[in-house]
mmCIF file of C-alpha atoms and ligand atoms in Angstrom:
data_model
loop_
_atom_site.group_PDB
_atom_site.id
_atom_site.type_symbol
_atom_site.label_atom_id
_atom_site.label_comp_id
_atom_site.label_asym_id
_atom_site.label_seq_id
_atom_site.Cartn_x
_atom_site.Cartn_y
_atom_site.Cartn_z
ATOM 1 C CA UNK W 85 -88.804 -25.644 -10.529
ATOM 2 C CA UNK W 86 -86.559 -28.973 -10.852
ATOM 3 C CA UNK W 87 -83.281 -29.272 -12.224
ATOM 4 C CA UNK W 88 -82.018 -32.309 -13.407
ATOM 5 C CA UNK W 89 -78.907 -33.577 -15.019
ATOM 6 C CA UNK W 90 -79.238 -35.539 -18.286
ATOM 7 C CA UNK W 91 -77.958 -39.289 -17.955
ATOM 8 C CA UNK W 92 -78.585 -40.297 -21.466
ATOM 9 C CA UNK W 93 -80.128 -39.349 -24.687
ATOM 10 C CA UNK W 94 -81.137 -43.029 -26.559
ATOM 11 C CA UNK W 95 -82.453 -43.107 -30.300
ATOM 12 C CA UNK W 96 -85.077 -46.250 -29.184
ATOM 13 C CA UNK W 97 -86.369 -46.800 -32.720
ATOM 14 C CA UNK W 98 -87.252 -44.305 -35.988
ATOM 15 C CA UNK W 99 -88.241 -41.062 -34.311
ATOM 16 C CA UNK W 100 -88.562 -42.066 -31.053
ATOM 17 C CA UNK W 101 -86.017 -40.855 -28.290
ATOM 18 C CA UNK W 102 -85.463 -41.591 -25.154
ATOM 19 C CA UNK W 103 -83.626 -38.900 -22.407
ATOM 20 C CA UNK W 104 -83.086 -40.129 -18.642
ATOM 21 C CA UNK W 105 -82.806 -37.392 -16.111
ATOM 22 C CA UNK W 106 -80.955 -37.789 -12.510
ATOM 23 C CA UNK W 107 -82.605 -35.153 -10.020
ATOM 24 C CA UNK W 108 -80.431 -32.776 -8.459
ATOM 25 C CA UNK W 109 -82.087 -30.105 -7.167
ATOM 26 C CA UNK W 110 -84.308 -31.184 -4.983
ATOM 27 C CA UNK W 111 -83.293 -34.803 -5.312
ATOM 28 C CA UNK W 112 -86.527 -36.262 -5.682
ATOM 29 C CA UNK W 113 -90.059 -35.697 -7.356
ATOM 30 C CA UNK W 114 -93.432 -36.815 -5.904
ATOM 31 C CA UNK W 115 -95.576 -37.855 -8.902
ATOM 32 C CA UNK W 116 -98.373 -39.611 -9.694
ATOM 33 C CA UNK W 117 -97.978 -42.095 -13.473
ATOM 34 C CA UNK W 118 -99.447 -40.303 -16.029
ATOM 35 C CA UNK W 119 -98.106 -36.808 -15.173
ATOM 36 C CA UNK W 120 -96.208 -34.780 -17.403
ATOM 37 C CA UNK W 121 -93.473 -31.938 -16.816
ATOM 38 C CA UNK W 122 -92.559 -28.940 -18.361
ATOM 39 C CA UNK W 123 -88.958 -28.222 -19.547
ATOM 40 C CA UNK W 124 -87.665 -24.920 -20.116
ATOM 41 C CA UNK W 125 -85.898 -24.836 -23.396
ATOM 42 C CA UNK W 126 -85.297 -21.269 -23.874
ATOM 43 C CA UNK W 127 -86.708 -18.882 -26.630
ATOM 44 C CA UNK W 128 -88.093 -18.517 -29.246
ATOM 45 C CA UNK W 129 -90.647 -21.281 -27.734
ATOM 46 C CA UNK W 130 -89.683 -21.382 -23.966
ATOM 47 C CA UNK W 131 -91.638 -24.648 -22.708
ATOM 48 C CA UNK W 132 -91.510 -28.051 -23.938
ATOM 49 C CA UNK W 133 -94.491 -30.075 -22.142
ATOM 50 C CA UNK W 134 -93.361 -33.967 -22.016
ATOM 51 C CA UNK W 135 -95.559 -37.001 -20.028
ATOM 52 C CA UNK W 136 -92.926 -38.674 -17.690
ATOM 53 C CA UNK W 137 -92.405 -42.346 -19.376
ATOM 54 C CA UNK W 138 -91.239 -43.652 -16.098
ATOM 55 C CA UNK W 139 -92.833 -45.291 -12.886
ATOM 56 C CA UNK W 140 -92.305 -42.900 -9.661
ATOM 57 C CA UNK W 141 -90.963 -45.898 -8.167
ATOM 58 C CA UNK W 142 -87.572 -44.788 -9.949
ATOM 59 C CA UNK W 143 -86.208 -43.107 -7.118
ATOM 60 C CA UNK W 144 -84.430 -39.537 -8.489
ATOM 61 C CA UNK W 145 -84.791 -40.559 -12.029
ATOM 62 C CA UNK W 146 -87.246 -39.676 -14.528
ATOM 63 C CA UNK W 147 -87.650 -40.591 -18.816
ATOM 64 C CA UNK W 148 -88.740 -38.371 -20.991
ATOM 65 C CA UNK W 149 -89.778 -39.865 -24.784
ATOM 66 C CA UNK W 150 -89.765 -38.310 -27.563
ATOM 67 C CA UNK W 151 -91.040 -37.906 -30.717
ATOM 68 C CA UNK W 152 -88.795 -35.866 -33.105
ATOM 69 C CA UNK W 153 -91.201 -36.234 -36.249
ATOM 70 C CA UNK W 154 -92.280 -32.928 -35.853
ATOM 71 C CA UNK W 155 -88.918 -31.067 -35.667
ATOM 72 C CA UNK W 156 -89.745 -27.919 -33.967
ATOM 73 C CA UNK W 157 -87.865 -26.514 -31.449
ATOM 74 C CA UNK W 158 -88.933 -29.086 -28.637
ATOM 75 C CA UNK W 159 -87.644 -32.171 -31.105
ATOM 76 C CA UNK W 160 -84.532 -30.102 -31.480
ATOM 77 C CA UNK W 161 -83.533 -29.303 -28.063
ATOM 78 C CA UNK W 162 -84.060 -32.824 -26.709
ATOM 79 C CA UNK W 163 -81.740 -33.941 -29.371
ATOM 80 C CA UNK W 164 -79.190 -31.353 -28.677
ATOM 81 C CA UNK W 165 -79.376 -32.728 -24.660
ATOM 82 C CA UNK W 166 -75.814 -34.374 -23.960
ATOM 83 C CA UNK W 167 -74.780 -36.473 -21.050
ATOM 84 C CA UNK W 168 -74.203 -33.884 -17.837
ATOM 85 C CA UNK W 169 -76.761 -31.161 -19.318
ATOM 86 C CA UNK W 170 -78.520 -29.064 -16.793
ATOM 87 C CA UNK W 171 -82.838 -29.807 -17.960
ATOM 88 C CA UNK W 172 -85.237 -27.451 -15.615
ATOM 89 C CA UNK W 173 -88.814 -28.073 -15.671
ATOM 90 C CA UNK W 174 -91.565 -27.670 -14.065
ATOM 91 C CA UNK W 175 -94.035 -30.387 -12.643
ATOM 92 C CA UNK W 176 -95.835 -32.612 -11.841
ATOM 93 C CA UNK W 177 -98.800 -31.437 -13.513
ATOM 94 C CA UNK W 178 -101.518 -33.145 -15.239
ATOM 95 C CA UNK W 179 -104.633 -35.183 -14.578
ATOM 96 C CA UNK W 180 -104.378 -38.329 -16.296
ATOM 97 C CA UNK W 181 -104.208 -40.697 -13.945
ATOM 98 C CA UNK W 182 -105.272 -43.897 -13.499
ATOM 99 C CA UNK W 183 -108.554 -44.192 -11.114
ATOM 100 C CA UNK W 184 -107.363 -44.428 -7.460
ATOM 101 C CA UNK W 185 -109.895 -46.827 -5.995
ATOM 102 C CA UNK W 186 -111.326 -48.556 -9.241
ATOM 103 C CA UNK W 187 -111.332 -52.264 -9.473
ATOM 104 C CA UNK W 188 -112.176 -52.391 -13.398
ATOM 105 C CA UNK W 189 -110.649 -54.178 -15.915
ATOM 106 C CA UNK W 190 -107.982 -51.270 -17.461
ATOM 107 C CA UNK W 191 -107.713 -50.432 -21.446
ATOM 108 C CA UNK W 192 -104.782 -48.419 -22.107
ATOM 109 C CA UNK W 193 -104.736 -47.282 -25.916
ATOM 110 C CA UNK W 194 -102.186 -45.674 -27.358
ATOM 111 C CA UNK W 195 -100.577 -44.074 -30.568
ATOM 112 C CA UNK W 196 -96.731 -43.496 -31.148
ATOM 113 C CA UNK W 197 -95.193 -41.544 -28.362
ATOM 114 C CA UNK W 198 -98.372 -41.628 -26.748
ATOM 115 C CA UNK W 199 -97.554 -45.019 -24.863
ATOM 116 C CA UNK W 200 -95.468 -42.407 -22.408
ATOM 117 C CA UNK W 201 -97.722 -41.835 -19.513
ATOM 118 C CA UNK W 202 -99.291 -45.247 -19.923
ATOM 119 C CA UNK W 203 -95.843 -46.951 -19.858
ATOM 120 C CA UNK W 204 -95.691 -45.008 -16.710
ATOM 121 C CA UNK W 205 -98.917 -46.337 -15.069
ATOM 122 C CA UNK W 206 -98.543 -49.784 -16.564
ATOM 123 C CA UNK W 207 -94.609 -50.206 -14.344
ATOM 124 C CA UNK W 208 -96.390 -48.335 -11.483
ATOM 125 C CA UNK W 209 -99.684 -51.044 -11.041
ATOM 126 C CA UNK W 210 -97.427 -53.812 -11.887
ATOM 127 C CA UNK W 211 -94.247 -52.598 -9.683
ATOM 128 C CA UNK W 212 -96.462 -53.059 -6.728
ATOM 129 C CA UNK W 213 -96.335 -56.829 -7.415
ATOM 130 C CA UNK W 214 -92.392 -56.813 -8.327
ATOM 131 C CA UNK W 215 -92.181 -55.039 -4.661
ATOM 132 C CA UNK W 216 -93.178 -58.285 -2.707
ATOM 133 C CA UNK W 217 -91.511 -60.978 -1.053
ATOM 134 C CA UNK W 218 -91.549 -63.701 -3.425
ATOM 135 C CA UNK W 219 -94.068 -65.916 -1.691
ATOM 136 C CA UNK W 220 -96.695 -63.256 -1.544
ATOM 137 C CA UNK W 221 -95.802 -62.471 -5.160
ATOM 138 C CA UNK W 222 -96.303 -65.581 -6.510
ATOM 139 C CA UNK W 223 -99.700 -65.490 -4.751
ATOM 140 C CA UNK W 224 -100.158 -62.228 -5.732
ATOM 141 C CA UNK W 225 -99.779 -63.502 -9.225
ATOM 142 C CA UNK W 226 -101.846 -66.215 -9.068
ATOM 143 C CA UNK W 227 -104.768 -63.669 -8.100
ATOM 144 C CA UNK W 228 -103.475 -61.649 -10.822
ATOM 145 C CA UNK W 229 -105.672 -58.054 -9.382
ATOM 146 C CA UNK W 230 -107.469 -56.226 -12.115
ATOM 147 C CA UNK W 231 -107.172 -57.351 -15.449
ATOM 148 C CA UNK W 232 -104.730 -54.738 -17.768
ATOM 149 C CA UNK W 233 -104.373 -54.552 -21.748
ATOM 150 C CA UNK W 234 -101.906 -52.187 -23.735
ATOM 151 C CA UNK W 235 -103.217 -51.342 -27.487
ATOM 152 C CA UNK W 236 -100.179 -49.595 -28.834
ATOM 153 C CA UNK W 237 -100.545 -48.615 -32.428
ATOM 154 C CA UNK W 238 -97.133 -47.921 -34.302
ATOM 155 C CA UNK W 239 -96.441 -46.907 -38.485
ATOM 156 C CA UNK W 240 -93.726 -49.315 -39.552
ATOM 157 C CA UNK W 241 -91.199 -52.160 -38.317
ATOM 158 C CA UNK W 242 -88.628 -49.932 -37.785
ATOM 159 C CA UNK W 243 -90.503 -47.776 -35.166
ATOM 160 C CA UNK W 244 -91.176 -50.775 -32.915
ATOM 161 C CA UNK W 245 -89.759 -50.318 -29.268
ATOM 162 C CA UNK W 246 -89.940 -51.510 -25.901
ATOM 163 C CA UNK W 247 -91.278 -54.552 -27.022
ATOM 164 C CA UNK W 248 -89.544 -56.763 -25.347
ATOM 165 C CA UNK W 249 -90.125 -54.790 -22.616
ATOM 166 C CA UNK W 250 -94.269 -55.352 -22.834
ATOM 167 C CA UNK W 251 -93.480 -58.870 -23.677
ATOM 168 C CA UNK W 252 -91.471 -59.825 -20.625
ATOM 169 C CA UNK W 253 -94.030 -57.834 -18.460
ATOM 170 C CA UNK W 254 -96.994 -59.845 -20.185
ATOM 171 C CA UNK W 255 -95.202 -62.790 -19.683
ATOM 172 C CA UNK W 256 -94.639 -62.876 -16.302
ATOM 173 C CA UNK W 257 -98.093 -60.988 -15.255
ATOM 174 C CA UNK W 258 -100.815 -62.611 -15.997
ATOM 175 C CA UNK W 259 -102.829 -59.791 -15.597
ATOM 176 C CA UNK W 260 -101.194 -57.846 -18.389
ATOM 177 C CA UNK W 261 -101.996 -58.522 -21.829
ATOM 178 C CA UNK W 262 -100.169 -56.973 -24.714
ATOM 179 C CA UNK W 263 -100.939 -55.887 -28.383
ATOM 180 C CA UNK W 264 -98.634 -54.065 -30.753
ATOM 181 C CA UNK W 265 -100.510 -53.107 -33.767
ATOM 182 C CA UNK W 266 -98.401 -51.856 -36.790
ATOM 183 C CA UNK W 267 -100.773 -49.627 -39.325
ATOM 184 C CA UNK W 268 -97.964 -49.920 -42.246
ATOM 185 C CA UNK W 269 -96.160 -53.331 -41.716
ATOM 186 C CA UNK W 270 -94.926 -53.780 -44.792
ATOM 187 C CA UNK W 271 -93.324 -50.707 -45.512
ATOM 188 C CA UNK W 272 -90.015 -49.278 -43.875
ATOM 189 C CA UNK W 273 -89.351 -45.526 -43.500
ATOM 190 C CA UNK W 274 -86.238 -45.984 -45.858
ATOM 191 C CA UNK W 275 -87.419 -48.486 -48.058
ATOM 192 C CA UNK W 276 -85.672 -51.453 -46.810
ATOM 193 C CA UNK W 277 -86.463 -54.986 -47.236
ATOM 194 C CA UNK W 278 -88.009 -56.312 -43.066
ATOM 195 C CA UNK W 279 -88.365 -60.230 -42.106
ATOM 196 C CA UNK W 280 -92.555 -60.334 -42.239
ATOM 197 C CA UNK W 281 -94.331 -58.426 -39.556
ATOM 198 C CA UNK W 282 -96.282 -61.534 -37.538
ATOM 199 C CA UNK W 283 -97.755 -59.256 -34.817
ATOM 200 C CA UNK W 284 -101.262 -57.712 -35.212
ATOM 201 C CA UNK W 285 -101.495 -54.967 -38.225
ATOM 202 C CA UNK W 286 -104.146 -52.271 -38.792
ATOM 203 C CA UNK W 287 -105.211 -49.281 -36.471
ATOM 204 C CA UNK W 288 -105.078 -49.406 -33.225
ATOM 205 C CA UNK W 289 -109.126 -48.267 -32.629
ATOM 206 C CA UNK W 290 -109.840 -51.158 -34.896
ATOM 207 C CA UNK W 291 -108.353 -53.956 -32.460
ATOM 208 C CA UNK W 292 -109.802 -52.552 -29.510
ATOM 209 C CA UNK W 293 -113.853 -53.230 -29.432
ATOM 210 C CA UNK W 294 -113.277 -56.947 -30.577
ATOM 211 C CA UNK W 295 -110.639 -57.940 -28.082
ATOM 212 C CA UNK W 296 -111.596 -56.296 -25.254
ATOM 213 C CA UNK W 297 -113.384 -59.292 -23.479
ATOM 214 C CA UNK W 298 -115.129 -57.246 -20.175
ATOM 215 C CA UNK W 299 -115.854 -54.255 -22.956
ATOM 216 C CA UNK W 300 -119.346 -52.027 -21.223
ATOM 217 C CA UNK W 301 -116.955 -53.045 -17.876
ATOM 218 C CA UNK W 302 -114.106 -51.427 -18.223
ATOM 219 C CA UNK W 303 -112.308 -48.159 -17.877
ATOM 220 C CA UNK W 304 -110.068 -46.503 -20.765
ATOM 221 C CA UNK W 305 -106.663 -44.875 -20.952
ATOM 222 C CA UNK W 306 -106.309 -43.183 -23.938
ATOM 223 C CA UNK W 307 -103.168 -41.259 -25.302
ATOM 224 C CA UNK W 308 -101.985 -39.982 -28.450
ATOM 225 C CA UNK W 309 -103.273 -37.779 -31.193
ATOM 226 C CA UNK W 310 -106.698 -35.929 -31.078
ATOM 227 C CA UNK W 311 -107.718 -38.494 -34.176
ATOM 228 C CA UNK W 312 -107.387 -41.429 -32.400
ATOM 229 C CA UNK W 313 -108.931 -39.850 -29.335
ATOM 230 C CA UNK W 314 -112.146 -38.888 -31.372
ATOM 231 C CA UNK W 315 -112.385 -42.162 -32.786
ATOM 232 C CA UNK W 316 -111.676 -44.033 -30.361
ATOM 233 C CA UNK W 317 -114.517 -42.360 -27.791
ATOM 234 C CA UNK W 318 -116.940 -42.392 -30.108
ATOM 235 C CA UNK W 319 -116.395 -46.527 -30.814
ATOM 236 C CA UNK W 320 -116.298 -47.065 -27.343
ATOM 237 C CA UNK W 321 -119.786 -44.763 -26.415
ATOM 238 C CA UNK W 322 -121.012 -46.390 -29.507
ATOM 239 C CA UNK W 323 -120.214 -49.898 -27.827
ATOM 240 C CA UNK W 324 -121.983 -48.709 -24.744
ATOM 241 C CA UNK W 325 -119.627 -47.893 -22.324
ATOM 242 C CA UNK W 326 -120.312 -44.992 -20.583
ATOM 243 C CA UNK W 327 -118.339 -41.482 -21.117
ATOM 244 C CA UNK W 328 -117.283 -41.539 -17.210
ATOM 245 C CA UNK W 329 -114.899 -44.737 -17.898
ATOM 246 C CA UNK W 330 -113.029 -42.881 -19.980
ATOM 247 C CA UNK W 331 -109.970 -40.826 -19.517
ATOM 248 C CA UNK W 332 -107.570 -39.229 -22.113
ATOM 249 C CA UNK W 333 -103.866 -36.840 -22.967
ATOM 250 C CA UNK W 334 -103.944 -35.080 -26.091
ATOM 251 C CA UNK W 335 -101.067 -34.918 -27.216
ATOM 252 C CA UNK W 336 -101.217 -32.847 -30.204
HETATM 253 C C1 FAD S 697 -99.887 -33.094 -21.739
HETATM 254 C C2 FAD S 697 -98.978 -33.322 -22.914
HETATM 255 C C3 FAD S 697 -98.007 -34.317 -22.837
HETATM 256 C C4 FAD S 697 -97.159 -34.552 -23.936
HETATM 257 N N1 FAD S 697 -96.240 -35.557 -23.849
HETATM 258 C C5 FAD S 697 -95.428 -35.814 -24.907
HETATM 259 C C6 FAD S 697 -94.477 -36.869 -24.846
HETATM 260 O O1 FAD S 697 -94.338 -37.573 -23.841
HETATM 261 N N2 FAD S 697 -93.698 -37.085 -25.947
HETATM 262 C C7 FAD S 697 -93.809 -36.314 -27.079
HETATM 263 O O2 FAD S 697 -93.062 -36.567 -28.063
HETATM 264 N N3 FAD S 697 -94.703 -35.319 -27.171
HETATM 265 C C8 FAD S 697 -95.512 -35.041 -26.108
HETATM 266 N N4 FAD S 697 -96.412 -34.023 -26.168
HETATM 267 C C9 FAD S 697 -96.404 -33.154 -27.361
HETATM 268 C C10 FAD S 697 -95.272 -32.147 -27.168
HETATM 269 O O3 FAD S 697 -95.617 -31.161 -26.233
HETATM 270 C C11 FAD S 697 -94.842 -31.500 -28.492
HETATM 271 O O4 FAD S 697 -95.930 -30.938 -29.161
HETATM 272 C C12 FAD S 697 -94.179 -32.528 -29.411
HETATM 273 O O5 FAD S 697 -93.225 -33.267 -28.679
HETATM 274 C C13 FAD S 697 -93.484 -31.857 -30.576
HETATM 275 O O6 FAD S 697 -92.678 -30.815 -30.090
HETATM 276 P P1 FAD S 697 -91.909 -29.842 -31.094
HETATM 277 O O7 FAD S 697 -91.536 -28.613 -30.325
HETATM 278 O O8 FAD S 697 -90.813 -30.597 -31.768
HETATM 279 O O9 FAD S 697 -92.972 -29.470 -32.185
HETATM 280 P P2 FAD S 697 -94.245 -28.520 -31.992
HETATM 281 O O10 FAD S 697 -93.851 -27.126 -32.350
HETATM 282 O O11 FAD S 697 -94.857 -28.733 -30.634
HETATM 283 O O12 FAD S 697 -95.233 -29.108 -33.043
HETATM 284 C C14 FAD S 697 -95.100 -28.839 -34.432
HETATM 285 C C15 FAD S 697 -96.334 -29.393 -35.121
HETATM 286 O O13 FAD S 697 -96.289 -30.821 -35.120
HETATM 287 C C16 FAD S 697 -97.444 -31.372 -34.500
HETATM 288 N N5 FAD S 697 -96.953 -32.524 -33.729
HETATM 289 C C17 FAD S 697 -96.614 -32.565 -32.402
HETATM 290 N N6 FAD S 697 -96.146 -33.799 -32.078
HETATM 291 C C18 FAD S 697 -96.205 -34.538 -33.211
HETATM 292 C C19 FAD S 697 -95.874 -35.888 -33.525
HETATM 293 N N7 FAD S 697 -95.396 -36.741 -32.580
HETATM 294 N N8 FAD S 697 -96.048 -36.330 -34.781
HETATM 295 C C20 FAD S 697 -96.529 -35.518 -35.735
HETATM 296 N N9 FAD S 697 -96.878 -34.210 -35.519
HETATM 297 C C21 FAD S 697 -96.724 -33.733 -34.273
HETATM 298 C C22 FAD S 697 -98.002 -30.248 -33.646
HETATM 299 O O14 FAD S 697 -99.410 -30.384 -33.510
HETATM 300 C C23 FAD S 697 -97.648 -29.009 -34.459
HETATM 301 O O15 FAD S 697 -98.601 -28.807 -35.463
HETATM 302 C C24 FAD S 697 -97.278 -33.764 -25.111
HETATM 303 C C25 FAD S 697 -98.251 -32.749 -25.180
HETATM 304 C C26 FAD S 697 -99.078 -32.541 -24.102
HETATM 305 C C27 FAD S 697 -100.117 -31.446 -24.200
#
């Protein structure tokens, strides 16, 4: 068992918030990106299972994201978390992970708060270049290792976050390419009037299969709901690539 101290509790965008926890006791976590904890939150439900939205490279810290669309009891008690809040969980746990040895081109695909563990493994591959000196990173760039796209399907405008955040990481790693697809552009969850939505629009499975370049090559990181997951696995076995290259967290 872990016990952290809350930092911060951030509403990021619509229903999405973020909570950063400081480590206290023991200090530090051993994880692998993709891995999710479980917080106790006391009855009636008693767990709350959450992907860690950080990099392990954030020494003693971790971020949880959440969702708070559904309002049960897990929505409730990460919004009730204040600044200096004991959180315990238990963790890490979880196999979705990205492929230790694999070379392939990487698809990560995901819906809503499903970018979490992905976010996670995205700063982890691309911390390792952020770690160099700068010579050997600007080489190291240049080379550019494995090539890496994020499909992130969103509802509206007024859910988009971390953008900038993708955007600065695609801009300065050639490797990393970045699409934010937004299913209901035009609309806003309270009806109010949005500059136009330039970015890509539709689905998130229906970007994928076209603009995947090294498709039958790659491997697949998939995270969200169990729709998309169907979907999505049967569009890419229909496309030929083979069941073992692809790797998935349902989230609900
Ligand atoms: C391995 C794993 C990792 C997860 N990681 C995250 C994470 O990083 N962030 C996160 O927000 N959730 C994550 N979840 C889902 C999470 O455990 C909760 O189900 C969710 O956060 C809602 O919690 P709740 O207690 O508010 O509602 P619950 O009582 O869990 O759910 C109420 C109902 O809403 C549905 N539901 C759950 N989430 C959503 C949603 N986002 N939108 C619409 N309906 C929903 C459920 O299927 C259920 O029918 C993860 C689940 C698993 C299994």
């Amino acid at each position: 068992m872990y016990t952290a101290i809350v930092n911060s509790v951030t509403n990021v965008a619509g229903e999405f918030h973020v909570a950063k926890l400081k480590l206290v006791d023991p200090k530090e976590m051993q994880f692998t990106a993709g891995q999710y904890v479980i917080c106790k939150i006391g009855p009636p439900k008693g767990n709350h299972t959450l992907s860690i939205a950080s990099a392990p490279s954030q020494d003693g810290t971790i971020e949880l994201l959440q969702s708070v669309a559904p309002m049960g009891e897990g929505s409730k008690w990460l919004l009730g978390l204040k600044p200096g809040d004991p959180v315990q969980f238990l963790g890490p746990l979880g196999k979705f992970v990205l492929q230790k040895e694999s070379i392939r081109p990487k698809v990560f695909v995901a819906t809503g708060c499903g970018i979490a563990p992905l976010r996670g493994m995205i700063m982890d591959k691309l911390s390792v270049v952020s770690h160099q000196s700068s010579e050997s990173k600007n080489s190291l760039k240049a080379e550019s290792g494995e090539l890496m796209t994020l499909f992130w399907g969103l509802r509206y405008e007024t859910d988009v976050f971390w953008k900038d955040e993708f955007e600065g990481l695609a801009a300065t790693h050639p490797n990393f390419r970045f699409v934010l697809t937004l299913s209901q552009p035009a609309s806003t969850q309270r009806g109010e009037p949005m500059d136009a939505w330039t970015g890509a629009q539709g689905r998130v499975t229906e970007h994928v299969i076209g603009e995947t370049p090294d498709l039958t090559n790659s491997e697949f990181y998939l995270c969200g709901t169990r729709g998309m997951i169907v979907d999505m696995r049967q569009l890419l076995t229909d496309n030929g690539v083979a069941p073992s290259q692809i790797f998935t967290e349902t989230f609900f």
